[in-house]
Amino acid sequence: MLRDSYGLTGRRLAVQANSDLGSLPFHTHANWSRGTSSGGGLYPIGIHWLSGASGPLAPGVYYYDTPRNAFARTLSGDVTGEVRAALGDLEEAAGTDQFLVLGVTFWQNAFKYNSFSYHVVTMDIGALLQTWRMWARAHGLHIGAALWFDEPRLGRVLGLDPEEDGVFAVVPLTWEKTDEDDTGKEAAPATPGARVRHVPDERSRRVLTFPTVHAIHAATLEGAADRPAPGTLDSALVTPPGPGERVALPAPLALEATVRRALRERRSSFGRFTATAPLDPDRLSAALAAAVAAGTLDTDAETPGAAPLTRQYVFVNHVRGIAPGVYEHDREKNELVLMKPGDFGGFLQENYFLANYNLEQAAAVLVPAARTHTVLDMVGDRGLRLVNAVIGATAQAVYTASSAAGMGCGVALGFDCVSFAEELGLAERGEIPLLVMMIGNEAPRPAGYRFDIVAP
């Protein structure tokens, strides 16, 4: 699961529109592929496996080495009692001594995005969690995550610097075991003095820091262990769609590719969209179904079976049988509700800040929006992590579904959020557009190079 989600799987070169095209042929600037998308940082998420006595390895803390697809033991001994204590009354944690803990070292994204990095890495967390959810579901398993816990306590165990690192999610794991496995075994006690001491050293002579990142992180630490009560988020969930002419979508295209294959084939289109042939509507339906499925992340703050936190808006450019215009998606009926008819290709391109995507050539542009301010009002500033994680999960789900459906996909943060909110009229709903996700057909027979590190 870790290799399919966050490990290196190969190297790719292609003729595309991204600004780093000229440097990619050099080994020092190689573009290494992986299953999970990210906002452009250098693998900003650290994956720590805290294993107790019931696991397949000696109890301890293990760090996932992404280039080598291997674990490095950083602490010996069972410290899962500390994890359970940090998680409080979380039911899923009571019956296990196996946990994946996701940490973030801010510089691994801030070197590129500066003060914007916190916004990006919180989405990266959701993208990785969604990959694990899809992978687990394909294997008949279920994975959920805790976002509310005693973060300073877990940070101390992992030896993290609270000024430079954060703990963003804890994933309890359940191993298959027999009755004999539990004979004579008790849950490990809390070990407040245990901590990882083998931590990276800073070699830079001068370290740049970003006050905005520190301020946001400090705000999200307030009440970190105060898990929201069930139903707290109900007023922040999406409401029914508004009035308008409706277009029924066909059933989503059956995605026959395995999750592993879809993850291996996933990539960003970067300017390769073409409107020569319109997109089949069942492929659009498949992308929207994936987005809806990722609208809830099975976290400790969400109510199972409740409505999602996100609504999908769709700019239709070139979809067979659907007139161009702006629509909102009715997830329950799988219908598009027309908001404004017309060609919005010019608007999309003018309000995208970079030159690496031709949005007017994409068949459709999906825009997930959430009521972020309402979430913060309900659960506090830590709710920012939840909203952004759901948005990141949505991006990963659409990427993977697009790969399985044989169409191109690209996700971007570099758009004019204010202009999109005004065009969509989101102020009345209190929603904020948080991503643009382009899907569509790509130009045939592209030039490219691919080397697989592991068998596809």
C-alpha atoms as one frame of an Amber mdcrd trajectory, in Angstrom:
protein
   0.000   0.000   0.000   2.789   2.417   0.857   4.680   1.742  -2.350   1.546
   2.140  -4.461   0.676   5.396  -2.724   3.894   7.232  -1.842   6.829   5.201
  -3.093   8.796   5.973  -6.235   7.420   3.984  -9.159   9.325   5.324 -12.155
  10.705   8.209 -14.145   8.902  10.025 -16.937   9.720  12.555 -19.621   7.189
  14.026 -22.002   6.625  16.989 -24.256   4.263  19.106 -22.189   3.638  22.692
 -21.130   5.093  22.819 -17.626   7.843  25.331 -16.952  10.410  22.712 -15.861
  10.405  20.863 -19.188  13.901  22.002 -20.144  15.535  20.696 -16.968  13.766
  17.344 -16.606  16.185  15.361 -18.839  18.978  16.007 -16.310  19.199  13.384
 -13.593  19.457  15.983 -10.831  16.069  17.361 -11.926  14.431  14.041 -12.731
  10.672  13.770 -12.386   9.943  10.632 -10.351   6.387   9.370 -10.482   4.272
   8.074  -7.623   0.660   7.120  -7.089  -0.452  10.062  -4.964  -0.570  13.589
  -6.288   0.813  16.532  -4.325   1.105  20.278  -4.536   4.654  20.195  -5.818
   6.728  19.721  -2.666   9.493  17.176  -2.148   7.439  14.400  -0.585   6.242
  16.715   2.206   4.485  14.017   4.237   6.450  11.802   6.598   4.877   8.397
   7.237   5.620   6.882  10.658   4.512   3.370  11.563   4.094   2.935  15.320
   3.897  -0.812  15.839   2.996  -2.691  18.995   3.394  -6.311  20.032   0.775
  -7.694  17.630   2.513  -6.470  14.484   4.814  -8.369  12.131   7.908  -6.432
  13.238   9.527  -5.799  16.587   7.612  -3.111  18.494   8.870   0.359  17.763
   8.632   3.400  15.536   9.478   3.012  11.859   9.891   5.736   9.249   8.898
   5.007   5.659  11.831   5.638   3.306  10.069   6.581   0.059  12.997   6.247
  -2.400  13.899   2.772  -1.139  10.396   1.544  -0.261  11.739   0.418   3.107
  11.277   1.096   6.804  13.966   2.640   8.980  13.531   1.905  12.677  13.899
   5.116  14.652  12.856   3.857  18.092  12.710   0.432  19.731   9.935  -0.448
  22.139   6.164  -0.294  22.255   4.962   3.315  22.453   1.449   2.676  21.149
   0.107   3.462  24.617   1.118   7.044  23.948  -0.812   7.020  20.674  -3.967
   5.702  22.323  -3.632   8.275  25.091  -3.234  11.037  22.521  -6.311   9.818
  20.629  -8.474   9.887  23.742 -11.789   8.081  23.443 -11.472   7.151  19.761
 -13.145   3.757  19.464 -11.032   2.601  16.522  -7.857   3.050  18.574  -8.937
   0.973  21.550  -8.589  -2.410  19.872  -5.326  -2.022  17.996  -1.658  -1.355
  18.581  -0.822  -0.471  14.975  -0.902   3.124  13.756   0.260   5.104  10.760
   1.027   8.678  11.772   1.361  11.404   9.144   3.736  14.252   9.901   4.736
  17.293   7.877   8.027  19.175   7.872   6.997  22.565   6.590  10.170  23.460
   4.696   9.619  20.541   2.323   6.816  22.553   0.770   7.596  26.095   1.933
  10.792  26.173  -0.147   8.482  26.433  -3.160   5.205  27.891  -1.911   6.390
  30.060   0.993   3.412  31.241   3.079   0.998  29.348   0.841   2.553  26.042
   1.856   0.246  25.266   4.783  -2.739  25.443   2.455  -1.030  23.009   0.088
   0.254  20.412   2.542  -3.110  20.057   4.260  -4.501  19.059   0.868  -1.573
  16.671   0.406  -2.647  14.903   3.603  -6.115  14.314   2.175  -4.738  13.086
  -1.146  -2.631  10.442   0.607  -5.494   9.370   2.885  -7.771   9.006  -0.140
  -5.228   6.806  -1.909  -5.124   4.533   1.128  -8.936   4.458   1.287  -9.197
   3.411  -2.370  -6.414   0.851  -2.005  -7.961  -0.611   1.154 -11.442  -0.751
  -0.373 -10.065  -2.693  -3.336  -8.699  -5.246  -0.853 -11.896  -5.528   1.177
 -10.604  -3.318   3.988 -11.565   0.009   5.518  -9.315   2.877   6.513 -10.367
   5.926   8.497  -8.333   8.689  10.084  -8.243  10.816  13.206  -7.533  14.530
  12.798  -8.296  15.540  16.400  -5.787  14.326  19.024  -3.159  15.549  21.458
  -0.753  16.692  18.772   2.072  17.974  21.021   2.153  14.596  22.782   2.554
  12.655  19.537   5.051  15.196  18.253   7.234  14.607  21.314   7.168  10.847
  20.748   8.321  11.319  17.153  10.995  13.843  18.116   9.452  16.597  16.003
  10.240  20.281  16.363   6.908  21.997  17.087   8.110  25.113  15.241   9.021
  23.240  12.070   6.872  20.097  12.054   3.308  19.030  12.655   1.353  15.809
  13.123  -1.687  15.928  10.866  -3.394  12.538  10.928  -3.388   9.192  12.730
  -4.641   6.073  10.956  -5.441   3.071  13.197  -4.744  -0.275  11.506  -6.242
  -3.650  12.318  -4.344  -6.876  11.714  -5.991 -10.250  11.310  -5.220 -12.283
  14.407  -6.276 -15.457  16.168  -7.481 -15.857  19.740  -4.018 -17.121  20.684
  -2.514 -13.798  19.623  -4.264 -12.030  22.505  -3.515 -14.646  25.144  -1.710
 -13.079  28.088  -1.197  -9.779  26.306  -2.203  -6.430  27.689  -2.292  -3.098
  25.934   0.981  -1.227  26.229   0.916   1.481  28.907   1.627   5.127  28.254
   5.350   5.904  28.080   5.606   9.703  28.337   9.402   9.679  28.459   9.893
   7.748  25.206  10.841   9.725  22.134  12.647   9.352  18.831  16.108  10.882
  19.087  17.407   9.947  15.649  16.094  13.034  13.861  17.384  15.002  10.852
  19.971  17.714  11.454  19.608  21.122   9.834  22.704  21.859   7.731  21.647
  25.185   6.245  23.567  28.247   7.411  20.467  30.410   7.159  16.946  29.053
   7.489  14.027  30.989   6.051  10.811  30.848   8.020   7.371  32.173   7.201
   5.367  33.808   9.999   2.053  33.087   8.279   2.763  29.352   8.311   3.653
  29.444  12.017   0.578  31.523  12.840  -1.800  29.178  11.015  -0.174  26.133
  12.570  -0.453  27.624  16.056  -4.126  28.372  15.443  -4.846  24.788  14.374
  -3.181  23.470  17.539  -5.767  25.196  19.723  -8.182  22.557  20.968  -6.391
  19.854  18.988  -7.540  17.128  21.401 -11.138  18.391  21.648 -12.799  16.104
  19.124 -16.072  17.554  17.756 -19.230  15.820  18.917 -21.260  13.842  16.351
 -23.405  16.135  14.239 -21.382  19.267  14.960 -20.641  19.748  11.268 -24.216
  19.261  10.061 -24.788  22.961   9.384 -21.639  23.086   7.221 -22.633  20.251
   4.887 -23.770  20.930   1.336 -27.365  21.946   0.783 -29.622  20.773  -2.090
 -28.886  22.317  -5.508 -30.713  25.396  -6.684 -33.259  25.701  -9.490 -32.352
  25.419 -13.149 -32.646  23.325 -16.273 -31.452  19.803 -15.584 -29.331  17.489
 -17.686 -29.378  13.828 -16.709 -25.970  12.184 -16.801 -25.531   8.554 -17.832
 -24.297   5.972 -15.387 -20.584   6.404 -14.687 -18.260   4.522 -16.999 -17.322
   1.177 -15.455 -13.717   1.474 -14.279 -12.162  -1.907 -14.976  -8.551  -1.040
 -14.195  -7.207  -2.132 -10.834  -6.420   0.559  -8.283  -2.712  -0.212  -8.592
  -2.815   0.126 -12.377  -4.786   3.380 -12.175  -2.307   4.813  -9.666   0.665
   3.815 -11.821  -0.863   5.459 -14.898  -1.909   8.642 -13.091  -0.220  11.815
 -14.304  -0.932  15.495 -14.876  -1.890  16.529 -18.399   0.040  19.839 -18.441
  -1.294  21.412 -21.627  -2.017  18.212 -23.542  -5.805  18.625 -23.661  -7.466
  18.820 -27.057 -11.026  19.681 -28.009 -10.795  17.853 -31.331 -13.039  15.079
 -30.008 -15.606  15.828 -27.272 -15.570  13.805 -24.073 -18.143  11.070 -23.615
 -20.586  12.026 -20.844 -20.167   8.711 -19.016 -16.530   9.666 -18.397 -17.598
  12.988 -16.923 -20.075  11.046 -14.812 -17.264   8.774 -13.590 -15.144  11.758
 -12.539 -18.057  13.323 -10.668 -18.878  10.033  -8.943 -15.278   9.838  -7.728
 -15.446  13.418  -6.459 -18.656  12.707  -4.562 -17.190   9.567  -2.981 -14.245
  11.600  -1.684 -16.491  14.349  -0.305 -16.396  12.577   3.048 -13.084  11.273
   4.362 -14.206   8.938   7.176 -12.485  11.068   9.796 -13.267  11.262  13.485
 -15.137  14.568  13.040 -17.548  13.419  10.336 -20.863  11.624  10.743 -21.058
   8.356   8.760 -23.627   8.557   5.988 -23.985  12.336   6.186 -23.848  14.688
   3.217 -20.379  15.668   1.976 -18.535  18.846   2.858 -18.030  19.768  -0.795
 -20.165  20.689  -3.780 -18.994  20.203  -7.354 -19.416  22.946  -9.934 -18.771
  22.047 -13.564 -17.706  24.283 -16.438 -18.682  22.243 -19.495 -16.602  23.061
 -22.578 -16.596  20.028 -24.852 -18.765  17.161 -23.594 -20.799  15.215 -26.128
 -24.508  15.990 -25.879 -24.187  18.652 -23.140 -24.386  22.341 -24.023 -21.493
  24.523 -22.855 -22.157  26.383 -19.641 -21.739  26.392 -15.878 -23.551  23.701
 -13.910 -23.735  22.413 -10.382 -23.833  18.685  -9.774 -26.791  17.059  -8.049
 -25.034  14.119  -6.400 -28.234  12.305  -5.415 -29.777  12.273  -8.899 -26.508
  12.434 -10.867 -27.759  15.416 -12.829 -26.240  18.709 -13.896 -28.242  21.801
 -12.952 -27.652  24.687 -15.350 -26.532  27.929 -13.702 -25.351  29.922 -16.737
 -25.277  28.882 -20.408 -22.494  29.857 -22.783 -18.819  29.471 -23.576 -16.601
  30.054 -20.536 -13.292  29.002 -22.106 -12.003  32.568 -22.145 -12.959  33.142
 -18.515 -11.238  29.941 -17.414  -7.976  30.752 -19.183  -7.909  34.415 -18.137
  -8.348  33.527 -14.476  -5.628  30.867 -14.402  -2.287  32.313 -13.342   0.124
  29.917 -15.060   0.792  28.847 -18.635   0.948  25.078 -18.163  -2.727  24.288
 -18.815  -5.009  25.094 -21.736  -8.270  25.213 -19.816 -10.338  26.181 -22.842
  -9.341  22.885 -24.492 -10.341  20.757 -21.492 -13.672  19.003 -21.901 -14.798
  20.105 -18.452 -13.403  21.929 -15.435 -14.619  20.716 -12.045 -14.501  23.185
  -9.163 -15.010  21.778  -5.643 -16.260  24.326  -3.133 -16.786  24.139   0.616
 -18.267  26.283   3.374 -14.907  26.750   5.045 -15.905  29.611   7.340 -18.902
  27.674   8.635 -16.681  24.682   9.384 -14.294  26.908  11.339 -17.199  28.400
  13.254 -18.425  24.925  14.188 -15.192  23.117  15.101 -12.526  25.798  15.433
  -9.461  26.599  13.364  -8.410  22.963  13.185 -11.350  22.543  10.826  -9.152
  24.087   8.129  -7.202  20.830   8.063 -10.395  18.835   7.575 -11.732  20.994
   4.736  -8.433  21.011   2.884  -7.944  17.285   3.420 -11.342  16.606   1.841
 -10.413  18.834  -1.107  -7.113  16.982  -1.518  -8.952  13.668  -1.352 -11.317
  14.882  -4.061  -8.410  15.783  -6.316  -6.785  12.379  -5.834 -10.061  10.557
  -6.477 -10.669  12.450  -9.728  -7.064  11.907 -10.830  -7.317   8.163 -10.230
 -10.751   7.798 -11.833  -9.550   9.747 -14.875  -6.573   7.435 -15.192  -8.827
   4.379 -15.012 -11.263   5.922 -17.519  -8.543   6.659 -20.057  -8.793  10.446
 -20.034  -6.449  13.255 -19.138  -6.617  15.139 -15.861  -4.926  18.081 -14.229
  -5.436  19.778 -10.880  -4.304  23.290 -10.055  -4.352  25.810  -7.225  -3.147
  28.768  -9.291  -6.503  30.303 -10.142  -8.323  33.503  -9.201 -10.509  32.265
  -6.365 -12.343  35.587  -6.049 -13.280  35.724  -9.736 -14.534  32.148  -9.660
 -16.594  32.832  -6.539 -18.158  35.861  -8.201 -18.877  34.019 -11.454 -20.480
  31.131  -9.584 -22.333  33.390  -7.148 -21.007  31.547  -4.100 -21.267  34.388
  -1.582 -24.921  33.627  -0.851 -24.052  30.022  -0.048 -20.971  30.913   1.953
 -18.848  28.617  -0.214 -15.251  29.046  -1.353 -13.845  27.464  -4.548 -10.655
  25.656  -3.598  -9.347  23.864  -6.702  -9.780  23.583 -10.436  -9.750  20.047
 -11.836  -9.518  19.735 -15.612 -10.553  16.565 -17.436 -10.749  15.722 -21.115
  -9.215  13.992 -24.081  -5.539  14.475 -24.836  -3.765  14.854 -28.156  -3.061
  11.393 -29.632   0.359   9.766 -29.928   2.293  12.013 -27.505   6.078  11.890
 -27.396   7.422  10.610 -24.118   9.800   8.397 -22.165   8.929   6.117 -19.271
  11.062   3.946 -17.026   9.368   1.792 -14.388  11.335   1.150 -11.209   8.925
  -1.604 -10.234   6.782  -3.844 -12.396   3.597  -1.987 -13.405
